[in-house]
């Protein structure tokens, strides 16, 4: 698989946000194994150092580079510090992966104003602003990609996740718009839509709800393979999971059908969302 898929990744210069999370670690490993130079971003410097050490130990003969930078992407001054740091590296980023994200299970009536702000700022506004700041660099490359990590909940409104769904619907809209806006440039914009995946984003309550609803859960390594396929392919979107990708299509065409099926699950969702 490594040899089959690595053509666009080998020697590419990747900026990966959310690198210290469940998906981010799996993405880092696969990108590193396929010869990419990595700039890994997270908020926690200690976790970033550990991740870098793990990657280097996993392949002591690798010649590709790993840089790390701790930054809260919601903070404008810290984002600017990141851009200034990138300018000091001898690496022109040609693959930006906007992966950092947060989630929360709660009914809107219980969600605080600051929680709504935090989710929309992290999942939507920060990736838009980071993309905007990096665009001049990306446009200078022979070829570049921006990949936004969305969610099934970026296509299907699901009770208990109003702020998260709103943030990911907006991220999908951003991806589609920017993909069209940059269609005559060397920069391709893509959107990856994972379904539930076993990471720390899934709190105990979310895990219990997923079990009660029989929601299938992927492993981060599976999502990493889907990311590699998206990087390689010419399509701009990739939806993970069956039947999730079918529901996404039905929801776009006949939302009332999907509403009927989700509303049947409402009492279970309310129970877990209220308890969280
Ligand atoms: N897990 C799922 O079920 C699932 C399903 C669909 C989509 N997704 C999406 O997949 C992406 C990765 O999620 P995950 O499951 O890997 O989550 P995770 O394990 O909780 O990791 C989240 C990552 O985002 C970083 N992060 C959060 N807020 C940040 C901020 N303000 N500034 C900089 N970094 C920040 C965290 O950094 P620190 O470690 O430093 O805090 C961490 O590296 C997210 O966009 C998520 O919405 C996840």
CSV table of C-alpha atoms in Angstrom, one decimal, residues 69-213:
chain,number,residue,atom,x,y,z
A,69,UNK,CA,5.2,24.0,16.8
A,70,UNK,CA,2.8,24.4,19.7
A,71,UNK,CA,0.1,26.9,19.0
A,72,UNK,CA,-3.5,27.5,19.9
A,73,UNK,CA,-4.9,28.1,16.4
A,74,UNK,CA,-7.9,30.1,17.8
A,75,UNK,CA,-5.5,32.8,18.9
A,76,UNK,CA,-4.7,35.2,16.1
A,77,UNK,CA,-1.3,36.3,17.6
A,78,UNK,CA,-0.3,32.6,18.0
A,79,UNK,CA,-1.3,31.9,14.4
A,80,UNK,CA,0.8,34.8,13.2
A,81,UNK,CA,3.7,33.4,15.2
A,82,UNK,CA,3.2,30.1,13.4
A,83,UNK,CA,3.3,31.8,10.0
A,84,UNK,CA,6.5,33.7,11.1
A,85,UNK,CA,8.1,30.4,12.2
A,86,UNK,CA,7.2,28.7,8.9
A,87,UNK,CA,9.0,31.5,7.1
A,88,UNK,CA,12.2,30.6,9.0
A,89,UNK,CA,12.1,27.0,7.8
A,90,UNK,CA,13.6,25.8,4.5
A,91,UNK,CA,10.3,24.1,3.7
A,92,UNK,CA,7.7,25.5,1.4
A,93,UNK,CA,4.4,24.0,2.6
A,94,UNK,CA,2.5,22.4,-0.3
A,95,UNK,CA,0.0,20.3,1.7
A,96,UNK,CA,-2.1,21.9,4.4
A,97,UNK,CA,-4.2,19.5,6.4
A,98,UNK,CA,-6.7,21.3,8.7
A,99,UNK,CA,-7.4,18.5,11.1
A,100,UNK,CA,-7.6,20.1,14.6
A,101,UNK,CA,-11.1,20.0,16.0
A,102,UNK,CA,-13.2,19.7,19.1
A,103,UNK,CA,-16.6,18.3,19.7
A,104,UNK,CA,-19.3,18.1,22.4
A,105,UNK,CA,-22.5,16.3,23.0
A,106,UNK,CA,-25.2,18.6,24.5
A,107,UNK,CA,-28.6,19.9,23.7
A,108,UNK,CA,-28.5,23.5,22.6
A,109,UNK,CA,-30.6,24.6,25.6
A,110,UNK,CA,-27.7,23.4,27.8
A,111,UNK,CA,-24.8,24.6,25.7
A,112,UNK,CA,-23.1,27.8,26.9
A,113,UNK,CA,-22.3,30.8,24.7
A,114,UNK,CA,-18.6,30.2,25.3
A,115,UNK,CA,-18.9,26.5,24.2
A,116,UNK,CA,-20.6,27.6,21.0
A,117,UNK,CA,-17.8,30.1,20.4
A,118,UNK,CA,-15.1,27.6,21.1
A,119,UNK,CA,-16.4,25.0,18.7
A,120,UNK,CA,-17.1,27.3,15.8
A,121,UNK,CA,-13.8,29.2,16.4
A,122,UNK,CA,-11.7,25.9,16.5
A,123,UNK,CA,-13.5,23.9,13.8
A,124,UNK,CA,-14.4,26.6,11.3
A,125,UNK,CA,-12.9,30.1,11.8
A,126,UNK,CA,-9.3,28.9,12.7
A,127,UNK,CA,-9.0,26.6,9.6
A,128,UNK,CA,-10.3,29.4,7.4
A,129,UNK,CA,-7.9,31.9,8.8
A,130,UNK,CA,-4.9,29.5,8.7
A,131,UNK,CA,-5.7,28.7,5.1
A,132,UNK,CA,-5.9,32.4,4.2
A,133,UNK,CA,-2.6,33.1,5.8
A,134,UNK,CA,-0.9,30.1,4.0
A,135,UNK,CA,-2.5,30.7,0.6
A,136,UNK,CA,0.3,33.0,-0.8
A,137,UNK,CA,2.8,30.2,-0.1
A,138,UNK,CA,0.6,27.5,-1.5
A,139,UNK,CA,0.0,29.5,-4.6
A,140,UNK,CA,3.7,29.8,-5.3
A,141,UNK,CA,4.2,26.0,-5.4
A,142,UNK,CA,4.1,24.0,-8.6
A,143,UNK,CA,1.2,22.1,-7.1
A,144,UNK,CA,-0.4,22.2,-3.7
A,145,UNK,CA,-3.4,20.8,-1.8
A,146,UNK,CA,-5.5,21.9,1.1
A,147,UNK,CA,-7.4,19.1,2.9
A,148,UNK,CA,-10.1,20.0,5.4
A,149,UNK,CA,-11.1,17.2,7.8
A,150,UNK,CA,-14.9,17.4,8.2
A,151,UNK,CA,-17.3,14.8,9.5
A,152,UNK,CA,-20.5,12.9,8.6
A,153,UNK,CA,-22.0,15.6,10.9
A,154,UNK,CA,-20.9,18.2,8.3
A,155,UNK,CA,-23.6,16.8,6.1
A,156,UNK,CA,-26.3,15.4,8.5
A,157,UNK,CA,-27.7,17.6,11.2
A,158,UNK,CA,-27.7,15.3,14.3
A,159,UNK,CA,-29.5,16.2,17.6
A,160,UNK,CA,-27.1,16.9,20.5
A,161,UNK,CA,-24.4,18.2,18.2
A,162,UNK,CA,-25.8,21.5,17.0
A,163,UNK,CA,-22.6,23.6,17.4
A,164,UNK,CA,-20.4,20.8,16.1
A,165,UNK,CA,-22.7,20.1,13.1
A,166,UNK,CA,-22.9,23.9,12.3
A,167,UNK,CA,-19.1,24.1,12.5
A,168,UNK,CA,-18.6,21.2,10.1
A,169,UNK,CA,-21.4,22.2,7.7
A,170,UNK,CA,-19.6,25.5,7.4
A,171,UNK,CA,-16.2,23.9,6.9
A,172,UNK,CA,-17.7,21.8,4.1
A,173,UNK,CA,-19.1,25.0,2.5
A,174,UNK,CA,-15.8,26.7,2.9
A,175,UNK,CA,-14.0,23.7,1.2
A,176,UNK,CA,-16.5,23.6,-1.7
A,177,UNK,CA,-16.3,27.4,-2.3
A,178,UNK,CA,-12.5,27.6,-2.1
A,179,UNK,CA,-12.2,24.6,-4.4
A,180,UNK,CA,-14.2,26.5,-7.0
A,181,UNK,CA,-12.5,29.8,-6.3
A,182,UNK,CA,-9.0,28.3,-6.8
A,183,UNK,CA,-10.0,26.1,-9.8
A,184,UNK,CA,-7.8,28.0,-12.2
A,185,UNK,CA,-4.7,27.8,-9.9
A,186,UNK,CA,-2.2,25.1,-8.8
A,187,UNK,CA,-4.0,24.7,-5.4
A,188,UNK,CA,-6.6,21.9,-5.0
A,189,UNK,CA,-9.0,22.0,-2.1
A,190,UNK,CA,-10.4,18.7,-0.7
A,191,UNK,CA,-12.7,17.6,2.0
A,192,UNK,CA,-12.5,14.4,4.0
A,193,UNK,CA,-15.6,13.3,5.9
A,194,UNK,CA,-14.9,10.6,8.6
A,195,UNK,CA,-17.6,8.9,10.6
A,196,UNK,CA,-17.2,8.1,14.3
A,197,UNK,CA,-13.6,7.2,15.0
A,198,UNK,CA,-12.0,5.9,18.1
A,199,UNK,CA,-10.1,8.9,19.5
A,200,UNK,CA,-10.2,11.1,22.6
A,201,UNK,CA,-12.7,13.3,20.8
A,202,UNK,CA,-15.3,10.6,21.6
A,203,UNK,CA,-16.0,11.2,25.3
A,204,UNK,CA,-17.4,8.4,27.5
A,205,UNK,CA,-21.0,9.7,27.0
A,206,UNK,CA,-20.6,9.9,23.2
A,207,UNK,CA,-19.2,6.4,23.2
A,208,UNK,CA,-22.2,5.2,25.3
A,209,UNK,CA,-24.6,7.0,22.9
A,210,UNK,CA,-22.8,5.5,19.9
A,211,UNK,CA,-23.2,2.0,21.4
A,212,UNK,CA,-26.9,2.6,22.2
A,213,UNK,CA,-27.4,3.7,18.6
